[in-house]
């Protein structure tokens, strides 16, 4: 029988001890365990026989010197030479598998020179306190570092309440942590932050457990200040958020620079848009072209706001001139060149009806305007052009080309006849006395001819990374030549957009189609 069960009252006490969760040990005057509660057996994963007779310090596996001191202490307590320490104390014990548990004990003297220890398992509390102590030490080290930093740094609890803020925050906002409640009504970052979306940002960080950066404008200072803030979660050993740290980077100078750039960019864009209106005003009116060629289209898609490609139209007494020109470059440089080219082409057409002679005059005019004939001049800009003069009385197309061809599809046919231009540009390295050739092509009613720049065929596809190429462009015209000119234009425009698939347009696009 267990010593505690000797009396009726002992049996009652024993029954209570067997059914409570408190940890109870009873030892004799030598420190040998004569009773342990079932709660201890469950905790240590042992049987009663494994514990009975052990000295209770064996459960803690302390060193021999500590054991000796505890034996002497128990003897003196039981002998009454020293008082029993009734203050609770915490010690660790190990279960059968070596797992450590922290128990808070309180001792008492029992009958028959016994010593009773009553304890409770405080392992979770002990570990949480250790974690808190570690975190506090880490935060203290962080705060010491943060004090020396130029950044605004805030340390929050898991709910967003500010626990610490850096000296930089105090200087920038003329506020201390103790002032926040009075001025902001709270120390919570939701009330302190200038970002209207801070609640959503905080919730996202807590839900996804990842850092997040956001931009804010500081309204608490006498000047405009901007910061990019990064809010990062700090975790405990169980991957639970215990703190949040916000680090601000001052980007005011960058924002000011961006504003200057935006303003300048707007000025430049406004100027280019104005240049676009000027350039478009110099292009022929479509009503004049359709009056001369009722069945015709012009597909004109500049890469940028202004274009280095341009089309030309002039109706003479017996001849109608139409041209597709591609000047060096695109955008603003190309547009400037196109203005020079269009002016010089108009001047040349006023002097001759012969396309070959017009190109020769144009070549001289460009080289002279750009001073390309002067020694040491580095400007080598010029243009490629396909120029047609349609003799409507004799049904003849007079054609001259500089690096650009003329394509003809006869009525009822799908064969593309190509009349090649010469492999020379207008201006640049071409000699100012270079003779351009003229080609005469008889046509019948219903025949269709096309002149164009290289932009359509040179366009890349986003999916394949390949150019459309001239061969494919020619197939498109062959397969659609029976359609009306308006339908052809619509198809060409739709096809090139589908081909690009969102890829950047690489060059100005100009395609002219005329059914005679």
PDB file of C-alpha atoms in Angstrom, residues 67-251:
ATOM      1  CA  UNK A  67      22.849  16.614  -5.884  1.00  0.00           C
ATOM      2  CA  UNK A  68      25.081  16.664  -2.807  1.00  0.00           C
ATOM      3  CA  UNK A  69      23.904  20.154  -1.902  1.00  0.00           C
ATOM      4  CA  UNK A  70      20.255  19.138  -2.286  1.00  0.00           C
ATOM      5  CA  UNK A  71      20.738  16.035  -0.083  1.00  0.00           C
ATOM      6  CA  UNK A  72      22.313  18.136   2.652  1.00  0.00           C
ATOM      7  CA  UNK A  73      19.579  20.726   2.320  1.00  0.00           C
ATOM      8  CA  UNK A  74      16.796  18.152   2.677  1.00  0.00           C
ATOM      9  CA  UNK A  75      18.431  16.670   5.787  1.00  0.00           C
ATOM     10  CA  UNK A  76      18.681  20.100   7.411  1.00  0.00           C
ATOM     11  CA  UNK A  77      15.110  21.013   6.509  1.00  0.00           C
ATOM     12  CA  UNK A  78      13.732  17.758   7.933  1.00  0.00           C
ATOM     13  CA  UNK A  79      15.937  18.117  11.026  1.00  0.00           C
ATOM     14  CA  UNK A  80      14.608  21.643  11.451  1.00  0.00           C
ATOM     15  CA  UNK A  81      18.025  23.267  11.420  1.00  0.00           C
ATOM     16  CA  UNK A  82      17.115  25.451   8.431  1.00  0.00           C
ATOM     17  CA  UNK A  83      13.664  26.700   7.386  1.00  0.00           C
ATOM     18  CA  UNK A  84      11.912  25.376   4.299  1.00  0.00           C
ATOM     19  CA  UNK A  85      11.988  27.796   1.379  1.00  0.00           C
ATOM     20  CA  UNK A  86       8.343  28.232   0.494  1.00  0.00           C
ATOM     21  CA  UNK A  87       9.065  30.529  -2.454  1.00  0.00           C
ATOM     22  CA  UNK A  88       8.116  28.950  -5.826  1.00  0.00           C
ATOM     23  CA  UNK A  89      11.061  28.054  -8.026  1.00  0.00           C
ATOM     24  CA  UNK A  90      11.455  26.706 -11.562  1.00  0.00           C
ATOM     25  CA  UNK A  91      13.499  23.683 -12.618  1.00  0.00           C
ATOM     26  CA  UNK A  92      13.585  21.513 -15.692  1.00  0.00           C
ATOM     27  CA  UNK A  93      12.960  17.772 -15.768  1.00  0.00           C
ATOM     28  CA  UNK A  94      13.499  15.331 -18.611  1.00  0.00           C
ATOM     29  CA  UNK A  95      11.079  12.706 -19.845  1.00  0.00           C
ATOM     30  CA  UNK A  96      11.991   9.203 -20.929  1.00  0.00           C
ATOM     31  CA  UNK A  97      12.955  10.442 -24.412  1.00  0.00           C
ATOM     32  CA  UNK A  98      15.084  13.323 -23.162  1.00  0.00           C
ATOM     33  CA  UNK A  99      12.513  16.045 -23.824  1.00  0.00           C
ATOM     34  CA  UNK A 100      12.822  18.947 -21.423  1.00  0.00           C
ATOM     35  CA  UNK A 101       9.917  20.384 -19.410  1.00  0.00           C
ATOM     36  CA  UNK A 102      10.018  23.364 -17.097  1.00  0.00           C
ATOM     37  CA  UNK A 103       8.146  22.933 -13.810  1.00  0.00           C
ATOM     38  CA  UNK A 104       7.375  25.566 -11.212  1.00  0.00           C
ATOM     39  CA  UNK A 105       7.630  23.869  -7.794  1.00  0.00           C
ATOM     40  CA  UNK A 106       6.554  24.814  -4.323  1.00  0.00           C
ATOM     41  CA  UNK A 107       7.757  22.625  -1.421  1.00  0.00           C
ATOM     42  CA  UNK A 108       6.124  21.735   1.875  1.00  0.00           C
ATOM     43  CA  UNK A 109       6.965  19.507   4.868  1.00  0.00           C
ATOM     44  CA  UNK A 110       4.767  16.440   5.211  1.00  0.00           C
ATOM     45  CA  UNK A 111       4.126  13.942   7.999  1.00  0.00           C
ATOM     46  CA  UNK A 112       6.692  11.341   8.989  1.00  0.00           C
ATOM     47  CA  UNK A 113       9.656  13.462   7.906  1.00  0.00           C
ATOM     48  CA  UNK A 114       8.518  13.646   4.291  1.00  0.00           C
ATOM     49  CA  UNK A 115       9.014  16.440   1.817  1.00  0.00           C
ATOM     50  CA  UNK A 116       6.202  17.273  -0.599  1.00  0.00           C
ATOM     51  CA  UNK A 117       6.697  19.087  -3.888  1.00  0.00           C
ATOM     52  CA  UNK A 118       3.712  20.425  -5.823  1.00  0.00           C
ATOM     53  CA  UNK A 119       4.362  21.714  -9.317  1.00  0.00           C
ATOM     54  CA  UNK A 120       2.792  22.928 -12.523  1.00  0.00           C
ATOM     55  CA  UNK A 121       4.029  22.596 -16.102  1.00  0.00           C
ATOM     56  CA  UNK A 122       5.116  26.074 -17.256  1.00  0.00           C
ATOM     57  CA  UNK A 123       7.095  24.928 -20.300  1.00  0.00           C
ATOM     58  CA  UNK A 124       5.080  26.939 -22.834  1.00  0.00           C
ATOM     59  CA  UNK A 125       5.180  30.045 -20.676  1.00  0.00           C
ATOM     60  CA  UNK A 126       8.917  29.575 -20.058  1.00  0.00           C
ATOM     61  CA  UNK A 127       9.644  29.207 -23.780  1.00  0.00           C
ATOM     62  CA  UNK A 128       7.467  32.182 -24.684  1.00  0.00           C
ATOM     63  CA  UNK A 129       9.285  34.278 -22.109  1.00  0.00           C
ATOM     64  CA  UNK A 130      12.607  33.164 -23.541  1.00  0.00           C
ATOM     65  CA  UNK A 131      11.395  34.103 -27.029  1.00  0.00           C
ATOM     66  CA  UNK A 132      10.210  37.476 -25.785  1.00  0.00           C
ATOM     67  CA  UNK A 133      13.528  38.081 -24.060  1.00  0.00           C
ATOM     68  CA  UNK A 134      15.389  37.126 -27.250  1.00  0.00           C
ATOM     69  CA  UNK A 135      13.165  39.366 -29.354  1.00  0.00           C
ATOM     70  CA  UNK A 136      13.581  42.241 -26.950  1.00  0.00           C
ATOM     71  CA  UNK A 137      17.328  41.809 -27.115  1.00  0.00           C
ATOM     72  CA  UNK A 138      17.191  41.726 -30.923  1.00  0.00           C
ATOM     73  CA  UNK A 139      14.958  44.798 -31.045  1.00  0.00           C
ATOM     74  CA  UNK A 140      17.255  46.584 -28.623  1.00  0.00           C
ATOM     75  CA  UNK A 141      20.233  45.847 -30.864  1.00  0.00           C
ATOM     76  CA  UNK A 142      18.198  46.940 -33.894  1.00  0.00           C
ATOM     77  CA  UNK A 143      17.185  50.174 -32.195  1.00  0.00           C
ATOM     78  CA  UNK A 144      20.818  50.921 -31.352  1.00  0.00           C
ATOM     79  CA  UNK A 145      21.722  50.473 -35.021  1.00  0.00           C
ATOM     80  CA  UNK A 146      18.632  52.370 -36.192  1.00  0.00           C
ATOM     81  CA  UNK A 147      19.499  55.368 -34.026  1.00  0.00           C
ATOM     82  CA  UNK A 148      22.606  55.872 -36.162  1.00  0.00           C
ATOM     83  CA  UNK A 149      20.761  55.453 -39.488  1.00  0.00           C
ATOM     84  CA  UNK A 150      19.437  58.279 -41.648  1.00  0.00           C
ATOM     85  CA  UNK A 151      16.261  56.336 -42.377  1.00  0.00           C
ATOM     86  CA  UNK A 152      12.968  56.596 -40.564  1.00  0.00           C
ATOM     87  CA  UNK A 153      12.495  53.265 -38.776  1.00  0.00           C
ATOM     88  CA  UNK A 154       9.408  52.141 -36.855  1.00  0.00           C
ATOM     89  CA  UNK A 155       8.978  48.969 -34.822  1.00  0.00           C
ATOM     90  CA  UNK A 156       5.355  47.839 -34.436  1.00  0.00           C
ATOM     91  CA  UNK A 157       3.666  45.059 -32.555  1.00  0.00           C
ATOM     92  CA  UNK A 158       1.751  42.473 -34.563  1.00  0.00           C
ATOM     93  CA  UNK A 159      -1.388  44.648 -34.506  1.00  0.00           C
ATOM     94  CA  UNK A 160       0.379  47.694 -35.927  1.00  0.00           C
ATOM     95  CA  UNK A 161       0.884  49.672 -32.726  1.00  0.00           C
ATOM     96  CA  UNK A 162       4.168  51.579 -32.716  1.00  0.00           C
ATOM     97  CA  UNK A 163       6.501  50.362 -29.968  1.00  0.00           C
ATOM     98  CA  UNK A 164       9.587  52.286 -31.010  1.00  0.00           C
ATOM     99  CA  UNK A 165      10.534  54.938 -33.541  1.00  0.00           C
ATOM    100  CA  UNK A 166      13.894  56.246 -34.657  1.00  0.00           C
ATOM    101  CA  UNK A 167      15.365  59.638 -33.920  1.00  0.00           C
ATOM    102  CA  UNK A 168      15.037  60.472 -37.633  1.00  0.00           C
ATOM    103  CA  UNK A 169      11.241  60.187 -37.364  1.00  0.00           C
ATOM    104  CA  UNK A 170      11.233  62.571 -34.414  1.00  0.00           C
ATOM    105  CA  UNK A 171      13.352  65.129 -36.280  1.00  0.00           C
ATOM    106  CA  UNK A 172      11.401  64.894 -39.534  1.00  0.00           C
ATOM    107  CA  UNK A 173       7.950  65.078 -37.939  1.00  0.00           C
ATOM    108  CA  UNK A 174       8.782  67.027 -34.769  1.00  0.00           C
ATOM    109  CA  UNK A 175       7.032  64.252 -32.850  1.00  0.00           C
ATOM    110  CA  UNK A 176       8.031  61.756 -30.198  1.00  0.00           C
ATOM    111  CA  UNK A 177       6.320  58.461 -29.489  1.00  0.00           C
ATOM    112  CA  UNK A 178       4.673  59.981 -26.416  1.00  0.00           C
ATOM    113  CA  UNK A 179       3.188  62.765 -28.576  1.00  0.00           C
ATOM    114  CA  UNK A 180       1.444  60.452 -31.045  1.00  0.00           C
ATOM    115  CA  UNK A 181      -1.631  59.746 -28.942  1.00  0.00           C
ATOM    116  CA  UNK A 182      -2.206  63.452 -28.297  1.00  0.00           C
ATOM    117  CA  UNK A 183      -1.712  64.512 -31.931  1.00  0.00           C
ATOM    118  CA  UNK A 184      -2.856  61.433 -33.886  1.00  0.00           C
ATOM    119  CA  UNK A 185      -5.257  59.926 -31.375  1.00  0.00           C
ATOM    120  CA  UNK A 186      -3.395  56.616 -31.410  1.00  0.00           C
ATOM    121  CA  UNK A 187       0.014  55.013 -31.831  1.00  0.00           C
ATOM    122  CA  UNK A 188      -1.359  52.629 -34.439  1.00  0.00           C
ATOM    123  CA  UNK A 189       0.289  52.952 -37.850  1.00  0.00           C
ATOM    124  CA  UNK A 190      -3.169  53.178 -39.469  1.00  0.00           C
ATOM    125  CA  UNK A 191      -3.668  56.550 -37.768  1.00  0.00           C
ATOM    126  CA  UNK A 192      -0.068  57.717 -38.185  1.00  0.00           C
ATOM    127  CA  UNK A 193       0.669  56.814 -41.820  1.00  0.00           C
ATOM    128  CA  UNK A 194      -0.008  59.249 -44.667  1.00  0.00           C
ATOM    129  CA  UNK A 195      -0.805  56.388 -47.042  1.00  0.00           C
ATOM    130  CA  UNK A 196      -4.601  56.000 -47.440  1.00  0.00           C
ATOM    131  CA  UNK A 197      -4.205  52.278 -48.183  1.00  0.00           C
ATOM    132  CA  UNK A 198      -2.143  51.450 -45.092  1.00  0.00           C
ATOM    133  CA  UNK A 199      -4.907  49.264 -43.572  1.00  0.00           C
ATOM    134  CA  UNK A 200      -5.004  47.072 -46.686  1.00  0.00           C
ATOM    135  CA  UNK A 201      -1.202  46.974 -46.835  1.00  0.00           C
ATOM    136  CA  UNK A 202      -0.978  45.937 -43.179  1.00  0.00           C
ATOM    137  CA  UNK A 203      -3.567  43.214 -43.675  1.00  0.00           C
ATOM    138  CA  UNK A 204      -1.744  41.903 -46.746  1.00  0.00           C
ATOM    139  CA  UNK A 205       1.575  41.677 -44.888  1.00  0.00           C
ATOM    140  CA  UNK A 206      -0.072  39.834 -41.995  1.00  0.00           C
ATOM    141  CA  UNK A 207      -1.998  37.482 -44.287  1.00  0.00           C
ATOM    142  CA  UNK A 208       0.708  36.696 -46.839  1.00  0.00           C
ATOM    143  CA  UNK A 209       3.578  37.030 -44.346  1.00  0.00           C
ATOM    144  CA  UNK A 210       5.787  38.792 -46.863  1.00  0.00           C
ATOM    145  CA  UNK A 211       7.382  42.266 -46.980  1.00  0.00           C
ATOM    146  CA  UNK A 212       5.571  44.990 -48.936  1.00  0.00           C
ATOM    147  CA  UNK A 213       6.717  48.375 -50.212  1.00  0.00           C
ATOM    148  CA  UNK A 214       4.539  51.432 -50.658  1.00  0.00           C
ATOM    149  CA  UNK A 215       4.909  55.130 -51.377  1.00  0.00           C
ATOM    150  CA  UNK A 216       3.718  58.000 -49.190  1.00  0.00           C
ATOM    151  CA  UNK A 217       3.716  61.770 -49.236  1.00  0.00           C
ATOM    152  CA  UNK A 218       4.518  63.347 -45.870  1.00  0.00           C
ATOM    153  CA  UNK A 219       2.006  66.041 -44.942  1.00  0.00           C
ATOM    154  CA  UNK A 220       3.493  66.686 -41.501  1.00  0.00           C
ATOM    155  CA  UNK A 221       6.357  68.880 -42.648  1.00  0.00           C
ATOM    156  CA  UNK A 222       6.599  72.367 -44.090  1.00  0.00           C
ATOM    157  CA  UNK A 223       7.861  71.090 -47.435  1.00  0.00           C
ATOM    158  CA  UNK A 224       6.883  68.302 -49.798  1.00  0.00           C
ATOM    159  CA  UNK A 225       8.535  65.054 -48.723  1.00  0.00           C
ATOM    160  CA  UNK A 226       8.177  61.602 -50.257  1.00  0.00           C
ATOM    161  CA  UNK A 227       9.229  58.218 -48.932  1.00  0.00           C
ATOM    162  CA  UNK A 228       9.182  54.617 -50.096  1.00  0.00           C
ATOM    163  CA  UNK A 229       8.422  52.439 -47.073  1.00  0.00           C
ATOM    164  CA  UNK A 230       9.063  48.719 -46.717  1.00  0.00           C
ATOM    165  CA  UNK A 231       7.085  46.918 -44.030  1.00  0.00           C
ATOM    166  CA  UNK A 232       8.528  43.533 -43.032  1.00  0.00           C
ATOM    167  CA  UNK A 233       7.150  40.907 -40.628  1.00  0.00           C
ATOM    168  CA  UNK A 234       9.276  39.447 -37.797  1.00  0.00           C
ATOM    169  CA  UNK A 235       8.456  35.837 -36.852  1.00  0.00           C
ATOM    170  CA  UNK A 236       8.805  33.654 -33.776  1.00  0.00           C
ATOM    171  CA  UNK A 237       9.902  30.003 -33.848  1.00  0.00           C
ATOM    172  CA  UNK A 238       6.362  28.970 -34.793  1.00  0.00           C
ATOM    173  CA  UNK A 239       6.341  31.271 -37.821  1.00  0.00           C
ATOM    174  CA  UNK A 240       3.866  33.587 -36.150  1.00  0.00           C
ATOM    175  CA  UNK A 241       4.242  37.344 -36.596  1.00  0.00           C
ATOM    176  CA  UNK A 242       5.368  39.050 -33.396  1.00  0.00           C
ATOM    177  CA  UNK A 243       6.540  42.390 -34.752  1.00  0.00           C
ATOM    178  CA  UNK A 244       6.503  44.518 -37.888  1.00  0.00           C
ATOM    179  CA  UNK A 245       9.354  46.771 -38.938  1.00  0.00           C
ATOM    180  CA  UNK A 246       8.904  49.739 -41.266  1.00  0.00           C
ATOM    181  CA  UNK A 247      11.956  51.304 -42.909  1.00  0.00           C
ATOM    182  CA  UNK A 248      11.495  54.494 -44.934  1.00  0.00           C
ATOM    183  CA  UNK A 249      13.746  55.645 -47.749  1.00  0.00           C
ATOM    184  CA  UNK A 250      13.581  59.356 -48.527  1.00  0.00           C
ATOM    185  CA  UNK A 251      12.911  59.733 -52.261  1.00  0.00           C
TER     186      UNK A 251
END
